[in-house]
Amino acid sequence: MITEFLKKIKGDRKYFAIVFFILSLIFLSGILSPILVSHVKDNWDKELTIKINNIQSSVNSIFNGREDNLLLCVKDLKVKLRKVLNPRNASYGALIKLVNDEDYENYSIEVLAPNGKLIAWSPMVALPQNDILPLAFPAGQIHFYNSELVTYLTVTDTVLSDNDLFYFVVSIPFEKQYSIQNPYYRSVSFTKDISDKFLTRFYVDYTPFTEMTKDGRKYSFELLNKQGSKVGLVTFFKPSLGTTIDSLYQATTEIQAILTFLVYLFVGIGFRKDFKAIKFRSARFLIFTVYCTVYRSLLYYLGFPSSFLRGPLVDPANFSSTFGSGIVRSPIEFFITALFVLIICIQGFRYLLDYLHDSASRRPKNIFLFVILYLLSTFLFLLTIRGLSASVKSIVFDSSLRYFKEPNLIPNLASLTMILNLLLLGTAAVLFLCGLILLLLAYLPKPEKKISKYIFAGLFLSNQIWGLLFIEFQNEALISPVLSIIFISLIFLLVYQTYYVDLKSVFNYIYITLIASVISITLLNYFNLELEKISLRTTAFEINRPNENLLRFLLRETLQNASANEDVITNFYDHNSNYDAEAFKLWANSTLQRESINSSLSIWNKDGYELGVFDAGIDLGGSLPGQFKNYSGQEPKIIETVLPGDSSQKILTGIIPVYDREIKLGYVTASIGFNFQNLGANSIPDFLESKKNIINSVLDIKLLKIFKFTNSRLTQVYGDIYPSRDQIKPILNAKLSQDNEAWLELSLNGEDYYTYILKTSKGGSQEITVVLTKEKRLSWDLFNFFKIFLIHCIFIVLLLIIFLLSSIKKLKYSFRSQLLLVFLFISIIPVIVLAVYNRQIAQQRSQSATFTELNERSNYIENNIRKELKITGSNDFIQTFDDVSRELGISFSIYEGTNQIFNSSEQYYKIGLLTDKLNPEVYYELNYLSYREYLTKEKIDNFVYDAFYKKVTIKGTPFIICVSDAFNKVRLTFSVMGNDVFLFGVYSFATLIMIILSAFLANRISLPIRKLTKATGSIAHGDFNVELKNNAKGEMKDLFNGFSSMTKELQKNQVELAELERENAWKEMAKQVAHEIKNPLTPMKLAVQQLIVSYKDKNKNFDNIFEKISSTILSQIENLSLIASEFSRFARMPNFKMERLDLLPVINDTVNLFVEEKINFEVRPGVSEVIIEADDSQLRRMFINLFRNSVQAGASKIEISIDQDENYFTLVVSDNGTGIPDGIKDKIFESNFTTKSKGMGIGLKLAKRFIEGINGSIEIISRAEPGAAFRITIPKYKIENFKKS
Amino acid sequence: MKKTHYILLLMSIVVMFNMNFKAQQRENFIDSGRIKSREPIGMTFNKIEKGISSGKVSELSAYFSSQMYLNLSNGISGYYSSNQAYYILEDFFDTYHVTEFKFDNIQNEESSLYATGSYHFLFKGKRDVAQVYVSVRQAGKKWKITQININ
């Protein structure tokens, strides 16, 4: 069979030619690659020079591009400034608006008056006012400005307005000297950009004074501005031969990978026709599966697309599993694998549906086979559910993506990909599960629908039982019994819809995808809850695990890096350096920032005086610990100390000297502390915190409550809840497991908490660590569910649109769909409008709440300042502000004019991270529009916070107090986030209900129209006996009645017309026959007359005459006989259009016409096809007649069975109606015989005539069961017969 | 289909059921029982050292715990599952090719089990060195890595 099959394969030569061409390209690349490498090796010096020149010109080109952008901005701004600064149009408001325009959001703009005073500025201020004039570079020339933390590309230009010369400076950040591991940080680094692009290390000096490198391994070139002035120096490591060769091989491999991918694709396309010609569906499916599997494996081993992509989609941190040797090692690999699996499952499902739909399918009645299949399918069914659960668990546990941690609706690219992967995987699994059950139903021993429904119910129950048993006997059940019951129920619901309602509907795929989405999201949420619970345990373990060795390691690493840092060494020589900024840079670039634990870093001169410090929760008080004085070791020294002012807080402090050519320049110290109270790194502002602290990354640490008990006494509390004695009792009395742990649900202050309890022993005392997280409300659960369901729905809708566009000809814009769309439009639009309105109200309320809260704080501060000044009698404002800040514990800043004179968090301004210039918008609102207070949003990189400004006058001096939530945690009773969660969750649920209701109503309203449409179709096929049963009222009832009357009228007219035609036909026929008969009768009469005459005349030749006349008479009799035969044949055979056809589709189509009659049709063909020679329309009319008779006899079930022998097909059409009485059985085929009150009684007559006309037969058969049964025998189609006819 | 075919099919189903139940008793292959009994901690650290110095994650993966903390000089920082850690470290070793590595300090006291060393590597044509910290804990009869710092 295989050899025969292989012989038939031809393929498409056109595609094979392409394949051959691509293969030769692969071969060629394999030959050329070593030649190219050899060439590069032999001419390396030249190549190196070319490469260096290329890199130089490319870097210059990139720099010039940025230069051009800046100059374009300057040009544009200049034109606008000229208009705004024109005395005739002069408006300060317009100037502020221009400088703070959104178009210039990424730029720092400063405008100076002719007298050099800063009159307008943007929120980002690059150059301090004193550094602008005198100009470092001629006006209009680009150059670099180095602030403490950022290097700017800047240009100063002038604008003349009415003889007044204004200066303006436009700057853009070019290189940040620090980096923060933090979702808010916006990276700006020219050095990193070119290092990544050219795959070699770059160093850029942003001053025009640096000399070229003398290191032979590196190459330097000058950065020149447009005017040819040197502005900086770029140095990079020369490309190495090894790296170049590796790049060449890498490029060759990538090209070969793409070509191989194309070869395989074209091979598949080339064999497409042969594939479609394969008769057996199972063989086609097997070949398709093998092809897809090999294709996927090939893509993986070729590194496609992972080798070609960069970014979050290929980052294993976002998702990675070692399953299948790495075919799901990143989100994009997972996507490709899931897509292939889904394609295979869809194809398999389609083949299965065809198999079920095709009534010629073999259904052997073998109960033993059914049992085997049942066991196998149940096993696979349960295994698949477990497999799906394991996969979703992996999506949660093997990923650093947290789908439910943040209440954000728009996920990032990696999350979006994983959510799509979840849908693909779920859909593939559901298709497979449905396929298993459908396959089982296809092999039912007794496929009668009524019995099969009972078997279906039995299968459902048995699968539920097996599912529960499967969970019970597993070591580690992945899902709960409740989930198992729900999932199995949903699958069986889908199977019911597919098998019993509408097998071939396209909407089945939509239902499958929706159910898959529900199942997969439920699993995702289930495992996420598990992960959150496990995180409580992890937190408890981390708190109890001694961490000192790690902290020492972190300190050592930080100090060693600091001492080797060239910038630190250089700055020791520059006494004007901002050492605080240096300390911050060292801290930001170290692991101390990444770990987000309390720390600090200080720089000291060789005499032990502190030059600079950055404090992130630890303040050493500005003095070097005694143990460190005059330390001269090469390695870091670390000691344990206590926090100054709090001896209960232990910290580790380390020191390392900084040397340059063995001369000690100074010291760097770093301190680190693990403090229970500061678990969530509360002392580090959000815009600096890494959010990846050592405790856990699953739950927001700030939402946890942690209690520590020592010997049953509460010793430490993290969070804002202090449990009462009653609340502590259940904790202390909790029943612990063998591992000394317990899980509880506690209620604290009216809210429910998941609680994990861990008991440990430490130094003889019993310690209990309790970690609690708030149980999520229903609105959160709804929000979590719908936020992913919405994304799935968007994907499904996109898919539907693509499908509809591709099969637009098949698109039926039916009445039902129109109704559905209208209902959806009417119901969903108001919901969306309401949701948007509610959200706006919520935002306004939140804004108002923030305003009130910050206003109250500013009032509080103001009152305390006044009180303090009154008490102390001092005029030292700065000291007073400082005292008030410490006393109140509130962070605030004070402005005098446009400059900041005090800030509680001074260090962030000193290092240049934040600007101390008053927000220009605030300056305008408070000073020019004379508002007393103003609330605005400010930004640090991507961190947005609220800042409240208020004008006050203290002892006659005007100040502006600023309170923000950048440094103060503002807790509002009303939260926009909570409102968003509620709105989205609840409104999504409401929308889902509306969609379901709309679909139901559209279906119900359109039902009468669909019935009418079907009835019209039946009439078109000649069935005038169709009856419309309806309970319609109003116009619909009139329409139905009108239709019924019209049908009856049409039928009556048709019968009358047929009668008339018949009569005319008979008349014509009689006339013809009479005429034809006359022709031979005349010569016969003459011949007989002649014979009589001859006899009477006793003619001598009487014998001859007798013979002649006899012959004449006989021949005329022959003629008459021929005429009679012709007439008979003509009368018997109507004008049929004979053709070769398959009877099965005809039967199926006819059955479909009776869909609305609610008749149970069972077609049991014992053959794969029934090829006969007949007239298609007559055949259909015959079956319509037979079925209509059954319906009118009250039958609810009609069975059609087909068998064959060597020459004939035998059909038996039987029903369970009232049957045909014995007395009239022999009359039913007669003309004009009927037992019905209406009807002409010619249906069966015509049927008999037609069947006999094609050399078949029709007869009634007797049987024991009630109802009528007809046996119809039709000859098989034989080609020689067809050719003859 | 002959009766023998049915019997063979039935037997294969029974075998599959059996295999499935046994499979559920097997651990994740990263944590699979390649290490049968508790080996001395020094040997464990030797194997970890060998794995890092050869740049082969497969030699380390047997010691990965279900959740471990990674802090690497390519910016990776946080808790990751053993599956994730496998490929994260594989990518890291591919980018930062090790030229030399050795533990220079091993602490094997019950209360603190860790080792530190210097990781010499080649990155974008330049040689550099990072400090390595690896801590382990006991998990039943096995040693499991809880943290890897390479900075």
Short mmCIF file of C-alpha atoms in Angstrom, two decimals, chain A residues 61 116 130 338 358 371 395 414 441 454 484 588 693 698 749 780 882 904 909 957 1036 1045 1071 1143 1152 1181 1277 1284:
data_model
loop_
_atom_site.label_atom_id
_atom_site.label_comp_id
_atom_site.label_asym_id
_atom_site.label_seq_id
_atom_site.Cartn_x
_atom_site.Cartn_y
_atom_site.Cartn_z
CA SER A 61 26.64 59.96 12.14
CA GLY A 116 20.92 87.71 32.47
CA ASN A 130 25.21 81.03 37.01
CA ALA A 338 1.59 26.51 21.33
CA ASP A 358 -20.21 12.20 6.50
CA VAL A 371 -15.24 -0.30 25.77
CA ILE A 395 3.16 29.72 33.42
CA ALA A 414 5.84 39.89 27.63
CA LEU A 441 -19.67 8.97 20.32
CA TYR A 454 -28.49 8.37 27.47
CA SER A 484 -12.42 19.14 37.92
CA ALA A 588 23.05 53.49 42.54
CA ASN A 693 13.75 43.17 47.49
CA VAL A 698 5.12 37.99 44.37
CA ASN A 749 -10.36 45.01 62.09
CA TRP A 780 -10.79 41.94 42.81
CA ASP A 882 14.59 71.65 59.99
CA SER A 904 13.74 67.83 54.33
CA TYR A 909 18.70 68.06 45.56
CA THR A 957 8.58 87.16 54.46
CA MET A 1036 -46.01 37.67 12.55
CA SER A 1045 -52.77 30.57 2.35
CA LYS A 1071 -54.65 13.14 -31.99
CA LEU A 1143 -27.74 9.30 -3.38
CA ASN A 1152 -32.36 19.11 6.19
CA ARG A 1181 -39.35 14.96 -5.02
CA TYR A 1277 -24.46 2.99 -11.71
CA LYS A 1284 -24.65 3.27 -23.86
#
